[in-house]
């Protein structure tokens, strides 16, 4: 998948240098080393290009980053998160670049991983955005690494903690300038995917100088019109996902469902856009876009991509068994490395104590 945890990693990577090239693996490579991909390679290439800190991408990048790869693209160093990545045979993927001193590390975003998101979709339990202590969620956490008795510190379910600092790091900080066309769009933008990216790109292209504001509905609101156990990502996660997109200038966190006079006047909105998806009426049965329509500033956008969050969830459910196996296998592999690291640490401590004893 491509999620806000990746965006945060790319943001950190970009701050370590001047030009960021991102290598994206093919579906075949991922299937071989990790398990079935959720988004196809074409979707992933396009999504990574849409992340605002990315300068260039390498399609079909090798799973193991070698010095040869770095030199080929004229890179000084490579950056990876502080979780470990292993090849099929359990070797550290970054061993070569580490020994050459061309490896940098960035912090992993606590509370999110592809494994966690897949787990949420497999369960579709409401607990992930309302009551975190509910028994469903406990069950979710306990069952998630089914088969693994110990939990790997890198895999599993944790809760994302939003901070104002994180929002500042992701925000553009740009105000609309004279001559900008202020475009407003609203929605859930749940499990931010290629359908959203294609839509926002089309919205951005509606004007010479577009300033795109995305209104995000609170979790309860999304659940009212989407039903089931939506949203899969809570409002904090959806905020970062949308802010990371290069076509977006600003996000309204918890936007009113009805796009009314106050909102339009406050942001001096020139154009309101909505995709081809169904517009659900507000609680009182009113068309949420009545005011923009009355002003003649409402526009329906056809992005040419009909992918929805529902479709992504269906992909997961269709491959349910494969994904459950993927999560268990990944956790077991990581546990083996983690245990080996603990043993090595323990051994080093013992050796140090023995040396000390000898010295005395």
XYZ file of C-alpha atoms in Angstrom:
360
model
C 0.000 0.000 0.000
C 0.949 3.646 0.037
C -0.115 5.358 3.270
C 0.672 8.382 5.438
C 3.398 6.437 7.269
C 5.276 6.239 3.961
C 4.630 9.934 3.327
C 6.105 10.759 6.723
C 9.161 8.667 5.913
C 9.588 10.475 2.572
C 9.188 13.847 4.315
C 12.023 12.945 6.695
C 14.169 11.582 3.854
C 13.735 14.782 1.839
C 14.925 16.858 4.825
C 18.194 14.881 4.852
C 19.181 16.090 1.384
C 18.230 18.241 -1.605
C 16.731 15.843 -4.118
C 14.662 12.783 -3.337
C 14.457 9.781 -5.657
C 12.092 7.028 -4.569
C 12.495 3.457 -5.791
C 9.191 1.593 -6.070
C 9.111 -2.208 -6.393
C 7.109 -4.202 -8.930
C 4.198 -6.411 -7.923
C 6.339 -9.484 -8.654
C 9.121 -8.378 -6.267
C 6.645 -7.626 -3.484
C 4.808 -10.928 -3.936
C 8.116 -12.749 -3.691
C 9.414 -10.990 -0.556
C 6.320 -9.843 1.317
C 3.030 -11.167 0.006
C 0.364 -9.948 -2.417
C 0.371 -6.150 -2.974
C -2.863 -4.252 -2.254
C -2.270 -1.529 -4.869
C -0.878 -2.495 -8.278
C 2.540 -1.232 -9.351
C 0.987 1.320 -11.737
C -1.202 2.632 -8.905
C 1.773 2.784 -6.567
C 4.000 4.601 -9.082
C 1.336 7.270 -9.529
C 0.586 7.571 -5.821
C 4.227 7.999 -4.858
C 4.651 10.662 -7.577
C 1.735 12.541 -5.989
C 3.477 12.794 -2.592
C 4.760 16.331 -2.321
C 8.281 15.589 -1.053
C 9.137 13.299 -3.974
C 11.250 14.682 -6.834
C 11.526 11.579 -8.985
C 10.665 7.889 -8.878
C 12.415 4.783 -10.172
C 9.884 2.246 -11.430
C 10.674 -1.401 -10.731
C 13.475 -0.684 -8.269
C 15.370 -3.787 -7.077
C 14.234 -5.142 -3.680
C 17.806 -5.080 -2.394
C 19.402 -1.640 -2.658
C 23.032 -2.044 -3.691
C 25.834 0.508 -4.043
C 25.493 -0.025 -7.797
C 21.849 1.149 -7.570
C 22.868 4.281 -5.631
C 25.602 5.127 -8.131
C 23.357 4.496 -11.121
C 20.960 7.237 -9.964
C 23.737 9.477 -8.648
C 22.595 9.216 -5.008
C 24.848 9.996 -2.055
C 22.920 7.856 0.373
C 19.787 5.826 0.829
C 17.203 6.260 3.575
C 15.000 3.669 5.203
C 12.758 3.507 8.259
C 14.063 2.153 11.559
C 12.129 -1.085 11.136
C 14.060 -3.969 9.670
C 13.494 -5.261 6.121
C 14.480 -8.760 5.254
C 14.878 -10.699 2.046
C 13.162 -14.047 1.488
C 16.051 -15.823 3.219
C 15.943 -13.466 6.222
C 18.962 -11.265 5.386
C 19.079 -7.513 6.086
C 18.245 -5.821 2.777
C 20.528 -2.851 3.550
C 23.678 -4.664 4.706
C 25.845 -3.502 1.761
C 24.993 0.202 1.879
C 25.266 0.200 5.682
C 28.833 -1.133 5.603
C 29.748 1.515 3.008
C 28.463 4.294 5.276
C 25.802 5.358 2.781
C 22.748 4.467 4.831
C 20.542 6.931 6.715
C 17.651 6.099 8.944
C 14.382 7.875 9.571
C 11.829 7.249 12.284
C 8.910 4.955 11.604
C 5.453 6.435 12.078
C 3.975 4.843 15.154
C 0.427 3.568 14.790
C 0.340 2.652 11.100
C 1.599 -0.057 8.802
C 0.291 -1.852 5.753
C -0.105 -4.915 7.959
C -2.250 -2.949 10.415
C -4.420 -1.413 7.681
C -4.942 -4.805 6.055
C -5.951 -6.129 9.462
C -8.462 -3.316 9.940
C -9.998 -4.064 6.546
C -10.156 -7.792 7.223
C -12.001 -7.126 10.423
C -13.924 -4.033 9.490
C -14.427 -3.483 13.212
C -15.857 -0.161 14.282
C -13.546 -0.088 17.282
C -10.659 1.470 15.391
C -12.172 4.929 15.367
C -14.495 5.014 18.341
C -13.939 3.020 21.482
C -10.386 1.745 21.540
C -10.900 -0.428 24.625
C -13.834 -2.346 23.197
C -13.600 -6.108 23.292
C -13.703 -6.243 19.464
C -10.510 -4.283 19.295
C -8.862 -6.448 21.946
C -9.850 -9.461 19.906
C -8.434 -7.772 16.815
C -5.112 -7.110 18.528
C -4.926 -10.620 19.932
C -5.901 -12.426 16.735
C -3.853 -10.331 14.464
C -0.668 -12.299 14.680
C -2.576 -15.592 14.957
C -0.116 -18.415 15.230
C 2.666 -16.217 16.565
C 2.763 -16.462 20.336
C 5.061 -13.460 20.730
C 4.429 -10.162 19.014
C 7.062 -8.641 16.805
C 7.680 -4.996 17.773
C 7.473 -4.024 14.090
C 4.183 -5.645 13.196
C 0.811 -5.524 14.863
C -1.796 -3.020 15.790
C -1.115 0.255 17.511
C -2.959 3.484 17.819
C -1.809 6.546 15.904
C -1.282 9.592 18.133
C -1.857 12.889 16.379
C 0.156 15.940 17.458
C 0.053 19.548 16.311
C 3.725 19.170 15.393
C 2.941 16.389 12.922
C 0.222 18.508 11.272
C 2.660 21.434 10.987
C 5.279 19.165 9.386
C 2.752 17.994 6.780
C 0.976 21.318 6.161
C 1.996 23.531 3.247
C 1.776 26.706 5.341
C 0.874 28.602 2.148
C -1.904 31.148 2.137
C -3.891 31.792 -1.042
C -2.258 34.540 -3.131
C -4.002 37.211 -5.234
C -4.876 35.614 -8.560
C -5.309 32.129 -7.084
C -8.547 30.255 -7.790
C -9.804 28.833 -4.513
C -11.353 25.409 -5.065
C -13.184 23.527 -2.342
C -13.837 19.764 -2.276
C -15.223 17.678 0.579
C -15.410 14.021 1.512
C -14.062 11.190 3.635
C -10.897 10.494 1.596
C -10.655 7.261 3.548
C -7.741 4.876 2.912
C -6.268 7.511 0.569
C -5.878 5.779 -2.802
C -5.305 6.349 -6.528
C -8.984 7.233 -7.130
C -8.526 10.172 -4.732
C -5.226 11.171 -6.352
C -6.714 11.176 -9.878
C -9.685 13.224 -8.653
C -7.530 15.808 -6.839
C -5.223 16.101 -9.845
C -8.233 16.873 -12.075
C -9.515 19.397 -9.532
C -6.082 21.044 -9.426
C -6.142 21.342 -13.224
C -9.450 23.251 -13.205
C -7.568 26.542 -12.889
C -4.303 28.138 -13.962
C -3.363 28.736 -10.313
C -5.454 26.457 -8.133
C -5.493 26.635 -4.339
C -7.259 23.421 -3.345
C -8.940 23.161 0.051
C -10.127 19.700 1.134
C -12.900 19.505 3.717
C -12.686 16.273 5.709
C -15.756 15.004 7.526
C -15.464 13.736 11.091
C -15.586 9.957 11.639
C -19.194 9.947 12.904
C -20.347 11.898 9.857
C -18.578 9.508 7.483
C -20.136 6.571 9.286
C -23.582 8.174 8.921
C -23.459 8.227 5.119
C -21.042 5.358 4.404
C -22.408 2.924 6.983
C -20.785 -0.432 7.824
C -17.606 0.210 9.746
C -16.333 3.167 7.787
C -14.101 5.111 8.051
C -11.190 2.683 8.231
C -8.808 5.553 8.963
C -9.753 8.058 11.639
C -9.866 11.824 11.060
C -6.232 12.310 12.184
C -4.934 9.710 9.751
C -7.064 11.045 6.910
C -5.791 14.591 7.593
C -2.150 13.576 7.090
C -2.953 11.386 4.078
C -4.561 14.310 2.245
C -1.987 16.921 3.340
C 0.809 14.792 1.860
C -0.735 15.101 -1.624
C 0.965 17.696 -3.832
C -2.346 18.947 -5.296
C -3.706 20.008 -1.891
C -2.990 23.353 -0.216
C -5.168 23.192 2.884
C -7.392 20.822 4.872
C -10.456 21.614 6.972
C -10.410 19.091 9.818
C -14.019 18.192 10.524
C -15.775 20.134 7.772
C -19.552 20.646 7.931
C -21.402 18.200 5.692
C -23.428 20.923 4.023
C -21.280 23.349 2.051
C -23.027 26.501 3.202
C -22.778 30.247 2.869
C -20.471 30.696 5.896
C -17.862 28.261 4.633
C -17.912 29.629 1.067
C -17.587 33.222 2.285
C -14.974 32.457 4.926
C -12.596 30.771 2.465
C -13.626 33.044 -0.455
C -14.334 29.912 -2.523
C -14.443 30.385 -6.320
C -15.340 26.826 -7.267
C -16.756 23.743 -5.514
C -16.053 20.333 -7.062
C -17.410 16.846 -6.494
C -16.588 13.570 -8.211
C -18.921 11.173 -9.995
C -19.808 9.382 -6.739
C -23.277 9.688 -5.257
C -24.015 12.798 -3.185
C -25.806 11.701 -0.023
C -28.317 14.167 1.431
C -27.601 15.822 4.780
C -29.317 14.593 7.987
C -32.365 16.755 7.245
C -32.617 15.488 3.664
C -31.100 18.653 2.165
C -28.684 18.645 -0.821
C -25.303 19.550 0.750
C -24.321 21.411 -2.442
C -27.488 23.533 -2.754
C -25.678 26.823 -2.008
C -22.738 26.344 -4.433
C -25.253 25.273 -7.106
C -27.329 28.399 -6.434
C -24.186 30.528 -6.870
C -23.319 28.723 -10.094
C -19.925 27.620 -8.765
C -20.569 23.866 -8.515
C -18.782 21.526 -10.924
C -18.885 17.727 -11.275
C -15.480 16.302 -12.104
C -14.943 13.061 -13.965
C -11.450 11.868 -13.083
C -11.801 8.836 -15.330
C -11.111 6.628 -12.311
C -14.020 4.960 -10.549
C -11.976 3.246 -7.820
C -13.507 3.627 -4.346
C -12.440 2.722 -0.803
C -15.023 -0.077 -1.001
C -13.167 -1.568 -3.974
C -9.901 -1.612 -2.000
C -11.612 -3.391 0.902
C -13.085 -5.915 -1.568
C -9.588 -6.643 -2.932
C -8.452 -7.449 0.584
C -11.437 -9.620 1.403
C -11.070 -11.495 -1.898
C -7.474 -12.355 -0.971
C -8.242 -12.704 2.721
C -6.418 -15.992 3.267
C -3.322 -14.824 1.429
C -3.197 -11.629 3.497
C -3.691 -13.431 6.787
C -0.857 -15.762 5.829
C 1.269 -12.774 4.802
C 0.839 -11.094 8.178
C 1.663 -14.240 10.134
C 4.707 -15.046 8.018
C 6.034 -11.489 8.219
C 5.639 -11.421 11.982
C 7.304 -14.814 12.450
C 10.274 -13.748 10.281
C 10.660 -10.471 12.185
C 10.397 -12.267 15.547
C 13.247 -14.579 14.568
C 15.478 -11.579 13.800
C 14.333 -9.710 16.888
C 15.109 -12.733 19.101
C 18.514 -13.123 17.411
C 19.261 -9.438 18.061
C 18.232 -9.843 21.716
C 20.438 -12.926 22.051
C 23.382 -11.091 20.494
C 22.869 -8.166 22.864
C 22.676 -10.528 25.831
C 25.857 -12.286 24.664
C 27.698 -8.964 24.335
C 26.621 -7.981 27.855
C 27.852 -11.290 29.240
C 31.170 -10.946 27.410
C 31.552 -7.405 28.746
C 30.888 -8.661 32.289
C 33.430 -11.455 31.861
C 36.018 -8.991 30.550
C 35.340 -6.775 33.546
C 35.692 -9.726 35.925
C 39.004 -10.676 34.288
C 40.225 -7.063 34.551
C 39.456 -7.075 38.283
